[in-house]
Short mmCIF file of C-alpha atoms in Angstrom, two decimals:
data_model
loop_
_atom_site.label_atom_id
_atom_site.label_comp_id
_atom_site.label_asym_id
_atom_site.label_seq_id
_atom_site.Cartn_x
_atom_site.Cartn_y
_atom_site.Cartn_z
CA MET A 530 69.77 112.46 104.64
CA SER A 531 66.70 111.16 102.98
CA LEU A 532 65.68 107.76 101.79
CA VAL A 533 64.89 107.57 98.12
CA ARG A 534 61.41 106.27 97.61
CA PRO A 535 59.97 105.26 94.29
CA PHE A 536 56.37 106.27 94.75
CA ASP A 537 56.30 109.19 97.11
CA LYS A 538 56.30 111.90 94.45
CA LEU A 539 53.99 112.57 91.57
CA PRO A 540 55.43 111.91 88.15
CA THR A 541 55.94 114.82 85.79
CA LEU A 542 54.32 114.69 82.40
CA ASN A 543 56.38 113.03 79.67
CA SER A 544 59.63 112.98 81.58
CA ALA A 545 61.77 110.50 83.45
CA ALA A 546 64.73 110.62 85.82
CA ILE A 547 67.57 108.17 86.19
CA LEU A 548 70.09 108.10 89.01
CA LEU A 549 73.62 106.85 88.42
CA VAL A 550 75.46 105.81 91.57
CA GLY A 551 79.17 105.02 91.44
CA THR A 552 82.62 106.20 92.48
CA ASP A 553 84.11 106.86 89.07
CA GLU A 554 82.93 110.33 88.14
CA SER A 555 84.39 110.48 84.66
CA GLN A 556 82.74 107.23 83.65
CA GLN A 557 79.42 108.43 84.94
CA GLN A 558 79.79 111.66 83.03
CA GLN A 559 80.58 109.83 79.81
CA LEU A 560 77.61 107.50 80.19
CA ALA A 561 75.31 110.40 80.99
CA GLU A 562 76.40 112.23 77.86
CA ALA A 563 75.87 109.10 75.78
CA ILE A 564 72.36 108.75 77.16
CA LEU A 565 71.57 112.37 76.37
CA LYS A 566 72.73 111.95 72.79
CA GLU A 567 70.21 109.23 72.09
CA LYS A 568 66.99 110.02 70.32
CA LYS A 569 64.06 110.07 72.64
CA ASN A 570 60.66 111.61 72.78
CA PHE A 571 60.49 112.49 76.44
CA LYS A 572 62.38 114.79 78.76
CA ILE A 573 65.13 113.16 80.74
CA ASN A 574 67.03 114.12 83.87
CA ILE A 575 70.20 112.33 84.85
CA HIS A 576 71.23 112.52 88.46
CA VAL A 577 74.79 111.54 89.25
CA ALA A 578 75.86 110.61 92.77
CA THR A 579 78.80 108.94 94.41
CA SER A 580 76.80 107.20 97.10
CA LEU A 581 73.47 107.02 98.85
CA PRO A 582 71.80 108.46 100.82
CA LEU A 583 71.39 111.60 98.80
CA PRO A 584 71.82 114.96 100.53
CA ALA A 585 68.57 116.10 102.04
CA GLU A 586 68.73 119.71 100.95
CA ARG A 587 67.91 118.96 97.35
CA ASP A 588 65.02 116.71 98.18
CA HIS A 589 62.25 119.15 97.36
CA ILE A 590 63.57 119.96 93.89
CA ARG A 591 64.42 116.42 92.96
CA PRO A 592 61.93 114.72 90.69
CA ARG A 593 60.73 111.17 91.17
CA ILE A 594 63.58 108.75 90.42
CA ASP A 595 62.45 106.07 88.02
CA LEU A 596 65.56 103.95 87.62
CA ILE A 597 68.72 103.61 89.69
CA ALA A 598 71.84 102.19 88.04
CA PHE A 599 74.70 101.21 90.33
CA MET A 600 78.08 101.28 88.65
CA ILE A 601 80.70 98.86 89.92
CA ASN A 602 84.23 98.76 88.61
CA MET A 603 85.65 95.25 88.84
CA GLN A 604 89.14 96.66 89.25
CA SER A 605 88.32 98.55 92.40
CA LYS A 606 87.06 96.92 95.59
CA HIS A 607 86.30 100.38 96.83
CA SER A 608 83.53 100.79 94.26
CA LEU A 609 81.91 97.51 95.31
CA ARG A 610 81.98 98.43 98.97
CA ASN A 611 80.54 101.81 98.17
CA VAL A 612 77.63 100.28 96.27
CA GLU A 613 76.97 97.74 99.02
CA ALA A 614 76.86 100.51 101.57
CA SER A 615 74.48 102.53 99.42
CA LEU A 616 72.11 99.62 98.89
CA SER A 617 71.18 99.60 102.54
CA HIS A 618 69.85 103.14 102.25
CA MET A 619 67.14 102.36 99.77
CA ASP A 620 63.49 101.75 100.03
CA ALA A 621 62.62 98.11 99.35
CA ASN A 622 60.03 99.03 96.73
CA PHE A 623 62.82 100.02 94.40
CA PHE A 624 63.89 96.45 93.99
CA LEU A 625 60.77 95.64 92.00
CA GLY A 626 62.59 96.21 88.75
CA LYS A 627 63.75 99.78 89.24
CA VAL A 628 67.35 98.91 90.06
CA CYS A 629 70.08 97.55 87.86
CA PHE A 630 73.81 96.97 88.23
CA LEU A 631 76.32 98.09 85.61
CA ILE A 632 79.63 96.27 85.84
CA THR A 633 82.69 97.69 84.09
CA GLY A 634 86.27 96.58 83.88
CA VAL A 635 85.73 92.89 83.25
CA GLY A 636 87.72 93.02 80.03
CA ARG A 637 91.08 93.02 81.81
CA MET A 638 90.80 89.87 83.90
CA ASN A 639 94.22 90.07 85.51
CA HIS A 640 93.47 93.51 86.92
CA CYS A 641 90.18 92.53 88.52
CA SER A 642 90.10 92.65 92.26
CA VAL A 643 86.39 91.96 92.61
CA GLU A 644 85.27 88.40 92.12
CA MET A 645 82.58 87.53 89.61
CA ASN A 646 80.76 85.52 92.24
CA ALA A 647 80.41 88.51 94.47
CA VAL A 648 78.74 90.46 91.70
CA ARG A 649 76.41 87.61 90.73
CA LYS A 650 75.43 87.14 94.35
CA LEU A 651 74.63 90.82 94.56
CA GLY A 652 72.34 90.57 91.57
CA ASN A 653 70.61 87.52 92.98
CA LEU A 654 70.22 88.96 96.42
CA TYR A 655 68.62 92.15 95.23
CA CYS A 656 66.66 90.55 92.38
CA SER A 657 68.02 93.01 89.87
CA PRO A 658 69.57 92.58 86.45
CA VAL A 659 73.36 92.75 86.16
CA LEU A 660 74.67 94.28 82.93
CA PHE A 661 78.29 93.89 81.95
CA CYS A 662 79.62 96.74 79.88
CA GLU A 663 83.02 98.17 79.02
CA LEU A 664 82.21 101.84 79.13
CA ASP A 665 85.60 102.79 77.74
CA SER A 666 84.68 101.66 74.28
CA GLU A 667 82.44 103.96 72.29
CA GLY A 668 80.21 101.29 70.75
CA ILE A 669 79.45 99.51 74.02
CA ARG A 670 78.75 102.82 75.67
CA VAL A 671 76.18 103.71 73.05
CA ALA A 672 74.59 100.26 73.32
CA THR A 673 74.41 100.51 77.11
CA ALA A 674 72.89 103.97 76.85
CA GLN A 675 70.22 102.63 74.54
CA ARG A 676 69.45 99.77 76.87
CA LEU A 677 69.22 102.03 79.88
CA LEU A 678 66.97 104.39 77.99
CA ARG A 679 64.62 101.55 77.12
CA MET A 680 64.56 100.36 80.72
CA LEU A 681 63.93 103.90 81.86
CA GLN A 682 60.95 104.25 79.55
CA ILE A 683 59.43 101.10 80.99
CA CYS A 684 60.18 102.04 84.60
CA ALA A 685 58.64 105.48 84.12
CA GLY A 686 55.50 103.87 82.80
CA HIS A 687 55.74 105.26 79.29
CA MET A 688 55.06 101.89 77.72
CA PRO A 689 51.47 100.82 78.07
CA GLY A 690 51.13 97.21 79.12
CA VAL A 691 54.72 96.76 80.19
CA SER A 692 55.82 97.31 83.78
CA ALA A 693 59.14 97.23 85.56
CA LEU A 694 58.26 93.94 87.20
CA PHE A 695 58.89 92.21 83.89
CA PHE A 696 62.62 92.75 84.27
CA SER A 697 62.89 89.74 86.49
CA SER A 698 62.59 87.69 83.32
CA LEU A 699 65.97 89.14 82.29
CA MET A 700 67.51 87.30 85.18
CA LYS A 701 66.16 83.84 84.69
CA SER A 702 68.69 81.63 83.03
CA SER A 703 67.38 78.82 80.89
CA ILE A 704 69.27 76.23 82.93
CA ASP A 705 67.36 76.56 86.15
CA GLU A 706 63.78 75.77 85.22
CA MET B 1365 145.81 108.19 75.30
CA ASP B 1366 145.11 105.39 77.65
CA GLU B 1367 143.06 102.57 76.13
CA THR B 1368 140.66 102.31 79.02
CA VAL B 1369 139.90 106.01 78.86
CA ALA B 1370 139.23 105.80 75.13
CA GLU B 1371 136.94 102.84 75.66
CA TYR B 1372 135.18 104.67 78.45
CA ILE B 1373 134.51 107.71 76.34
CA ARG B 1374 133.29 105.54 73.50
CA ARG B 1375 130.83 103.69 75.72
CA THR B 1376 129.57 106.84 77.34
CA VAL B 1377 128.86 108.48 74.01
CA LEU B 1378 126.99 105.34 72.92
CA LYS B 1379 124.78 105.55 75.99
CA ILE B 1380 123.62 109.10 75.32
CA PRO B 1381 120.40 109.30 73.27
CA ARG B 1382 121.06 110.65 69.78
CA CYS B 1383 119.09 113.87 70.21
CA GLN B 1384 121.15 114.86 73.22
CA ILE B 1385 124.62 114.05 71.89
CA MET B 1386 125.51 117.52 70.65
CA GLU B 1387 124.18 119.09 73.81
CA MET B 1388 126.23 116.77 75.99
CA LEU B 1389 129.40 117.23 74.01
CA THR B 1390 129.10 121.00 74.25
CA MET B 1391 128.56 120.74 77.96
CA TRP B 1392 131.65 118.62 78.45
CA GLU B 1393 133.71 121.50 77.19
CA PHE B 1394 136.79 119.62 76.22
CA LEU B 1395 136.20 119.71 72.49
CA SER B 1396 136.43 123.05 70.77
CA LYS B 1397 133.63 124.43 68.60
CA THR B 1398 135.35 123.66 65.34
CA GLN B 1399 135.96 120.12 66.41
CA LEU B 1400 132.34 119.75 67.40
CA GLN B 1401 131.21 120.92 64.02
CA THR B 1402 133.13 118.18 62.30
CA ILE B 1403 131.04 115.50 63.99
CA ASN B 1404 128.09 114.38 61.91
CA VAL B 1405 125.24 113.50 64.24
CA HIS B 1406 123.23 111.70 61.63
CA GLN B 1407 125.53 108.76 61.14
CA LEU B 1408 125.54 105.53 63.07
CA LYS B 1409 126.19 105.97 66.74
CA GLU B 1410 129.27 103.80 66.67
CA ARG B 1411 130.79 106.11 64.09
CA ILE B 1412 129.93 109.14 66.18
CA SER B 1413 131.58 107.71 69.23
CA GLN B 1414 134.60 106.72 67.19
CA ALA B 1415 134.86 110.26 65.88
CA VAL B 1416 134.67 111.68 69.37
CA VAL B 1417 137.40 109.37 70.57
CA GLU B 1418 139.64 110.37 67.73
CA LEU B 1419 139.17 114.02 68.51
CA CYS B 1420 139.93 113.36 72.12
CA GLU B 1421 143.18 111.65 71.25
CA VAL B 1422 144.55 115.06 70.61
CA ILE B 1423 143.79 116.32 74.04
CA THR B 1424 146.06 115.02 76.73
CA SER B 1425 144.02 115.57 79.83
CA ILE B 1426 140.52 114.23 80.02
CA VAL B 1427 138.56 115.09 83.04
CA ASN B 1428 136.20 112.32 84.04
CA ASP B 1429 133.90 114.34 86.12
CA GLN B 1430 132.37 116.03 83.13
CA ILE B 1431 130.20 112.98 82.79
CA VAL B 1432 128.23 113.75 85.92
CA SER B 1433 125.67 115.65 83.92
CA ASN B 1434 124.24 112.29 82.88
CA SER B 1435 122.92 111.75 86.32
CA HIS B 1436 119.28 110.97 85.75
CA ASN B 1437 119.88 107.26 85.38
CA PHE B 1438 120.97 106.67 88.89
CA VAL B 1439 118.99 105.86 91.98
CA PHE B 1440 120.09 108.17 94.71
CA THR B 1441 119.92 107.41 98.38
CA ILE B 1442 120.43 109.82 101.16
CA SER B 1443 122.68 109.58 104.07
CA GLY B 1444 122.14 112.13 106.72
CA ILE B 1445 125.17 113.16 108.59
CA PHE B 1446 123.95 112.75 112.06
CA SER B 1447 124.35 114.87 115.12
CA CYS B 1448 126.21 118.00 115.72
CA ILE B 1449 129.35 119.67 114.73
CA THR B 1450 132.34 119.13 116.90
CA GLY B 1451 134.64 121.79 118.10
CA GLU B 1452 137.07 121.47 115.25
CA GLU B 1453 134.66 122.60 112.62
CA THR B 1454 135.54 126.05 111.43
CA ASP B 1455 132.83 128.38 110.32
CA SER B 1456 133.93 128.70 106.77
CA PHE B 1457 133.94 125.52 104.81
CA ASN B 1458 137.27 124.97 103.16
CA LEU B 1459 136.85 123.12 99.91
CA ALA B 1460 140.49 122.31 99.34
CA ASP B 1461 140.77 120.99 102.85
CA PHE B 1462 137.74 118.81 102.40
CA LYS B 1463 139.06 117.36 99.15
CA TYR B 1464 142.45 116.69 100.56
CA LYS B 1465 141.14 114.95 103.65
CA PHE B 1466 138.64 112.93 101.69
CA LYS B 1467 141.21 111.70 99.20
CA ARG B 1468 143.68 110.91 101.88
CA SER B 1469 141.18 109.02 103.98
CA LEU B 1470 139.90 106.95 101.08
CA ARG B 1471 143.33 106.26 99.59
CA SER B 1472 144.73 105.17 102.90
CA ALA B 1473 142.24 102.35 102.99
CA LEU B 1474 142.13 101.43 99.33
CA LYS B 1475 144.91 102.12 96.87
CA ASN B 1476 143.00 101.67 93.66
CA VAL B 1477 140.33 104.32 93.56
CA THR B 1478 139.72 107.13 91.13
CA ILE B 1479 138.32 110.23 92.76
CA ASN B 1480 137.10 113.28 90.91
CA PHE B 1481 135.54 116.43 92.25
CA ARG B 1482 133.32 118.97 90.59
CA GLU B 1483 131.71 122.04 92.07
CA TYR B 1484 128.43 123.53 91.03
CA GLU B 1485 126.88 126.91 91.72
CA ASP B 1486 124.45 125.94 94.41
CA ASN B 1487 127.20 124.82 96.77
CA ALA B 1488 126.95 121.27 95.58
CA ILE B 1489 130.08 119.19 95.36
CA TRP B 1490 129.86 116.17 93.14
CA ILE B 1491 132.35 113.42 93.89
CA ARG B 1492 132.81 110.55 91.49
CA ILE B 1493 134.48 107.45 92.86
CA ALA B 1494 135.48 104.45 90.83
CA TRP B 1495 136.27 101.47 92.99
CA GLY B 1496 138.93 98.89 92.44
CA THR B 1497 140.44 96.21 94.63
CA GLN B 1498 144.00 95.54 95.66
CA TYR B 1499 144.73 93.75 92.42
CA THR B 1500 142.40 95.31 89.88
CA LYS B 1501 142.18 98.75 88.42
CA PRO B 1502 139.20 100.91 89.27
CA ASN B 1503 136.06 99.92 87.43
CA GLN B 1504 135.00 103.12 85.66
CA TYR B 1505 131.65 101.85 84.58
CA LYS B 1506 130.20 101.26 88.01
CA ALA B 1507 131.17 104.46 89.68
CA THR B 1508 129.51 105.83 92.76
CA TYR B 1509 128.44 109.46 92.76
CA VAL B 1510 128.25 111.45 95.95
CA VAL B 1511 126.63 114.85 96.16
CA TYR B 1512 127.45 116.96 99.15
CA HIS B 1513 126.03 120.36 99.90
CA SER B 1514 128.62 121.91 102.10
CA GLN B 1515 126.22 124.03 104.10
CA THR B 1516 123.86 121.19 104.95
CA PRO B 1517 124.33 117.98 106.87
CA TYR B 1518 123.11 115.83 103.99
CA VAL B 1519 124.89 113.68 101.48
CA PHE B 1520 123.30 111.95 98.49
CA ILE B 1521 124.86 108.72 97.35
CA SER B 1522 124.06 106.81 94.21
CA SER B 1523 123.98 103.03 93.95
CA LEU B 1524 124.80 101.74 97.38
CA ARG B 1525 127.53 99.17 97.33
CA SER B 1526 129.68 97.19 99.69
CA SER B 1527 132.30 99.89 99.97
CA ILE B 1528 129.83 102.21 101.61
CA PRO B 1529 131.31 102.04 105.15
CA LEU B 1530 134.62 103.16 103.72
CA LEU B 1531 132.96 106.00 101.91
CA CYS B 1532 131.03 107.11 104.95
CA GLN B 1533 134.12 107.04 107.08
CA ALA B 1534 135.95 109.20 104.57
CA LEU B 1535 133.05 111.66 104.43
CA VAL B 1536 132.82 111.96 108.18
CA HIS B 1537 136.51 112.50 108.46
CA ALA B 1538 136.67 115.04 105.71
CA SER B 1539 133.72 117.10 106.84
CA ASN B 1540 134.52 117.12 110.54
CA TYR B 1541 131.20 115.70 111.56
CA HIS B 1542 130.57 113.22 114.29
CA ASP B 1543 128.69 110.42 112.71
CA ILE B 1544 126.75 109.44 109.65
CA HIS B 1545 123.67 107.29 109.24
CA GLU B 1546 121.47 106.35 106.37
CA MET B 1547 118.01 107.82 105.92
CA GLU B 1548 115.34 105.59 104.50
CA LEU B 1549 114.71 107.77 101.48
CA ARG B 1550 115.42 106.70 97.92
CA SER B 1551 114.41 108.02 94.56
CA ARG B 1552 115.59 108.37 90.98
CA CYS B 1553 115.27 112.10 90.92
CA ILE B 1554 117.91 113.85 92.99
CA ASP B 1555 116.18 117.20 92.78
CA SER B 1556 113.14 115.74 94.46
CA LEU B 1557 115.26 114.28 97.22
CA LYS B 1558 116.78 117.68 97.73
CA ASP B 1559 113.31 119.24 97.76
CA ILE B 1560 112.10 116.88 100.44
CA VAL B 1561 115.11 117.13 102.66
CA PHE B 1562 115.64 120.86 102.36
CA LYS B 1563 111.90 121.34 102.76
CA ARG B 1564 111.55 123.13 99.46
CA TYR B 1565 108.21 121.61 98.46
CA SER B 1566 104.98 123.39 99.26
CA GLN B 1567 104.12 122.42 102.78
CA THR B 1568 100.78 122.52 104.44
CA PHE B 1569 99.87 123.73 107.83
CA GLN B 1570 97.11 122.26 109.90
CA THR B 1571 93.97 124.33 109.84
CA TYR B 1572 91.55 124.23 112.68
CA HIS B 1573 89.06 126.57 111.07
CA PRO B 1574 87.96 125.18 107.76
CA ARG B 1575 87.73 127.92 105.23
CA PRO B 1576 85.67 127.79 102.08
CA LEU B 1577 87.61 127.03 98.91
CA GLN B 1578 89.04 130.07 97.27
CA GLU B 1579 87.82 131.11 93.88
CA ARG B 1580 90.00 129.64 91.20
CA ASN B 1581 90.38 130.92 87.67
CA VAL B 1582 88.65 127.98 86.12
CA ALA B 1583 86.56 128.53 83.03
CA PRO B 1584 82.99 127.40 83.71
CA GLU B 1585 82.55 123.91 82.31
CA LYS B 1586 79.86 123.43 79.77
CA VAL B 1587 77.70 121.03 81.72
CA ASP B 1588 74.42 119.93 80.34
CA PRO B 1589 71.71 121.15 82.74
CA ARG B 1590 70.02 117.78 82.44
CA ILE B 1591 72.95 116.16 84.26
CA ILE B 1592 72.64 116.97 87.92
CA GLN B 1593 75.46 116.33 90.37
CA GLU B 1594 74.04 115.29 93.70
CA ASN B 1595 77.19 115.15 95.79
CA LYS B 1596 78.72 118.52 95.02
CA ARG B 1597 79.38 119.27 98.63
CA GLU B 1598 81.09 115.95 99.21
CA LYS B 1599 83.33 116.58 96.22
CA GLU B 1600 84.27 119.97 97.54
CA ARG B 1601 85.08 118.45 100.89
CA ILE B 1602 87.36 115.91 99.25
CA GLN B 1603 89.12 118.68 97.33
CA SER B 1604 89.69 120.75 100.43
CA VAL B 1605 90.91 117.78 102.47
CA ASN B 1606 93.29 116.88 99.67
CA GLN B 1607 94.56 120.39 99.51
CA GLU B 1608 95.13 120.44 103.24
CA ILE B 1609 97.11 117.26 103.16
CA PHE B 1610 99.11 117.70 99.99
CA GLY B 1611 99.33 121.43 99.50
CA GLU B 1612 99.01 123.37 96.29
CA GLY B 1613 102.11 122.80 94.24
CA LEU B 1614 103.73 119.88 92.52
CA GLN B 1615 104.83 117.07 94.77
CA PRO B 1616 108.43 115.81 94.86
CA LYS B 1617 109.02 112.86 92.55
CA ILE B 1618 109.34 109.52 94.26
CA GLU B 1619 108.99 106.14 92.60
CA PHE B 1620 108.53 103.69 95.47
CA ALA B 1621 107.16 103.38 98.93
CA GLN B 1622 107.83 100.18 100.78
CA TYR B 1623 106.21 99.04 103.99
CA LYS B 1624 107.58 96.09 105.89
CA LEU B 1625 104.82 94.79 108.10
CA GLU B 1626 105.58 92.93 111.28
CA THR B 1627 102.13 92.99 112.74
CA MET B 1628 100.03 90.20 114.06
CA PHE B 1629 97.61 88.50 111.74
CA LYS B 1630 94.03 89.38 112.60
CA GLY B 1631 91.83 86.73 111.12
CA GLU B 1632 88.89 84.51 111.96
CA PRO B 1633 89.22 82.77 115.31
CA GLU B 1634 89.04 79.42 113.49
CA MET B 1635 92.34 80.04 111.78
CA ASP B 1636 94.29 79.74 114.96
CA ILE B 1637 97.41 78.59 113.21
CA LEU B 1638 98.40 82.11 112.40
CA THR B 1639 96.99 84.13 115.25
CA GLU B 1640 98.79 85.05 118.39
CA LYS B 1641 102.03 83.24 117.77
CA GLU B 1642 104.37 85.25 115.63
CA PRO B 1643 104.08 88.44 113.67
CA PHE B 1644 102.89 87.97 110.10
CA ARG B 1645 105.68 89.24 107.93
CA CYS B 1646 104.79 90.85 104.67
CA VAL B 1647 106.11 93.63 102.44
CA VAL B 1648 103.82 96.04 100.64
CA LYS B 1649 105.38 98.06 97.86
CA PHE B 1650 103.76 100.92 96.00
CA SER B 1651 105.40 101.92 92.76
CA SER B 1652 104.53 104.54 90.20
CA PRO B 1653 106.33 106.92 87.86
CA HIS B 1654 105.31 109.72 90.18
CA LEU B 1655 103.99 108.26 93.41
CA LEU B 1656 103.01 111.35 95.35
CA GLU B 1657 101.00 112.89 92.53
CA ALA B 1658 99.22 109.55 92.11
CA LEU B 1659 98.32 109.49 95.79
CA LYS B 1660 97.09 113.04 95.54
CA SER B 1661 94.73 112.15 92.71
CA LEU B 1662 93.32 109.00 94.35
CA ALA B 1663 90.54 110.66 96.32
CA PRO B 1664 89.28 113.00 93.56
CA ALA B 1665 89.22 110.04 91.15
CA GLY B 1666 86.98 108.13 93.51
CA MET B 1667 89.39 105.29 94.17
CA ALA B 1668 89.92 105.92 97.85
CA ASP B 1669 88.28 107.74 100.71
CA ALA B 1670 89.61 111.08 101.74
CA PRO B 1671 91.58 111.63 103.98
CA LEU B 1672 94.14 109.03 103.01
CA SER B 1673 95.94 106.93 105.53
CA PRO B 1674 98.62 108.92 107.34
CA LEU B 1675 101.12 106.19 106.49
CA LEU B 1676 100.93 107.33 102.87
CA THR B 1677 100.73 111.04 103.40
CA CYS B 1678 103.60 111.34 105.82
CA ILE B 1679 106.22 110.48 103.21
CA PRO B 1680 107.51 113.97 102.42
CA GLN B 1681 107.08 115.15 105.96
CA LYS B 1682 109.04 112.35 107.53
CA ALA B 1683 111.45 112.26 104.59
CA ARG B 1684 111.36 108.51 104.23
CA ASN B 1685 109.80 106.01 101.91
CA TYR B 1686 110.93 102.76 103.47
CA PHE B 1687 108.96 101.94 106.58
CA LYS B 1688 108.87 99.20 109.15
CA ILE B 1689 105.54 98.82 110.86
CA LYS B 1690 105.32 97.09 114.19
CA GLU B 1691 102.47 96.31 116.49
CA ARG B 1692 101.70 99.08 118.94
CA LYS B 1693 101.52 97.64 122.42
CA GLY B 1694 98.02 97.66 123.80
CA ILE B 1695 96.29 99.25 120.82
CA LEU B 1696 95.63 97.19 117.71
CA SER B 1697 96.99 99.64 115.18
CA ALA B 1698 100.18 99.95 113.24
CA SER B 1699 102.68 102.59 114.03
CA CYS B 1700 105.63 103.90 112.20
CA LEU B 1701 108.93 103.18 113.81
CA GLY B 1702 112.50 103.71 112.85
CA PRO B 1703 114.64 101.01 111.27
#
């Protein structure tokens, strides 16, 4: 079982790789397809996993992972626990903007078994943006795919002058100044 | 014709969904084909039922047990006739003898009961009992149905009521068994109960040598090569564990599983109000239109770890879905005990 490191492999020309980690396979598949449908001018690889660490046998063929998106379903405590367990298997350098949390299932408040506070604390603790999205609806899925694609471009270094470290500005709320 | 019988037929016909009326009436077999053709199924249901009643006026004998085919509305429980056969039991089951003894035993205790018998091909005897008291006539609308397979020691009873001890006594007496006790297994689908108890569902056997999954005739999915699954092996493991636990075929249909917990509360040491004094009583109930299939699909859907807790997976094996869980002495885990 290998630790995923952000800078231990050389980047491939004009391509980027994103890793989706979460327990709900069908949701991941849908999001991956939505990302692939978007117009882009670079090659993209989407890796889908249920948890970290990733199996070691594929390590040599895996490209450098530029962005990791953890998917948490508010209706399932199991998904939160899974993500928390996976977070401890990551290299700390990833948390400089290359990680984000995707939260689904907030729309049906009376079915939520994960508290909002827990999710916010997670985002604060790991200094990573928390995106709320209802991946069941087509429009929100497309919007989330576009956002992720943009973030991926920045994390892979395809935007001159913009680096992943700038994502911390997404987390500052105007209240606490 | 008796007024109550007419009313009963009318209400029963009203209960049947419109698309199934013709089917039901043909099955009842007490209206001839020509009479059936005169009924117009497209009119208001009240008129249909009125028409049926009028046709039935002509017939003098109405057999109530034809209505048993409408059985899917009932919740069936199982009573297992416990322990062994006594010396009096003859090898060949005598149906007439059983009926006579049953009727006699029940009538001797309660005068006002209506009892009807009906035999089906697979050795099943359906008994319909309408209960009344000393002063009232039998209530035909809240009848109890009993299904007895003569070659097995099991009896299925619908809608448990207060007259159950009387019923059980009559059954024991009529079938020459020793004793009867209730199994903790309830469901709406009697075929599933039969499957569980007669072990007709696909069972699994414990494997000590894990084999690779057999090739299945699944068309290769069109997966985009840019989407790479990292945990293929883990998914295969979950599938094989699931298959080992649940087996290949369709699971029997159960709607509830109830766990009564009488275990000690294990909390923070600061909350010493609740710890160590008395067991923390709580009831956990799982309900679903098809519980066992739902449990089977939990691990592949990513909502639970495989293998599932044995408390959930032992339901068909132990033939019960109402459990009482007590503290196991010495070890801090829950165990499954009898009632």
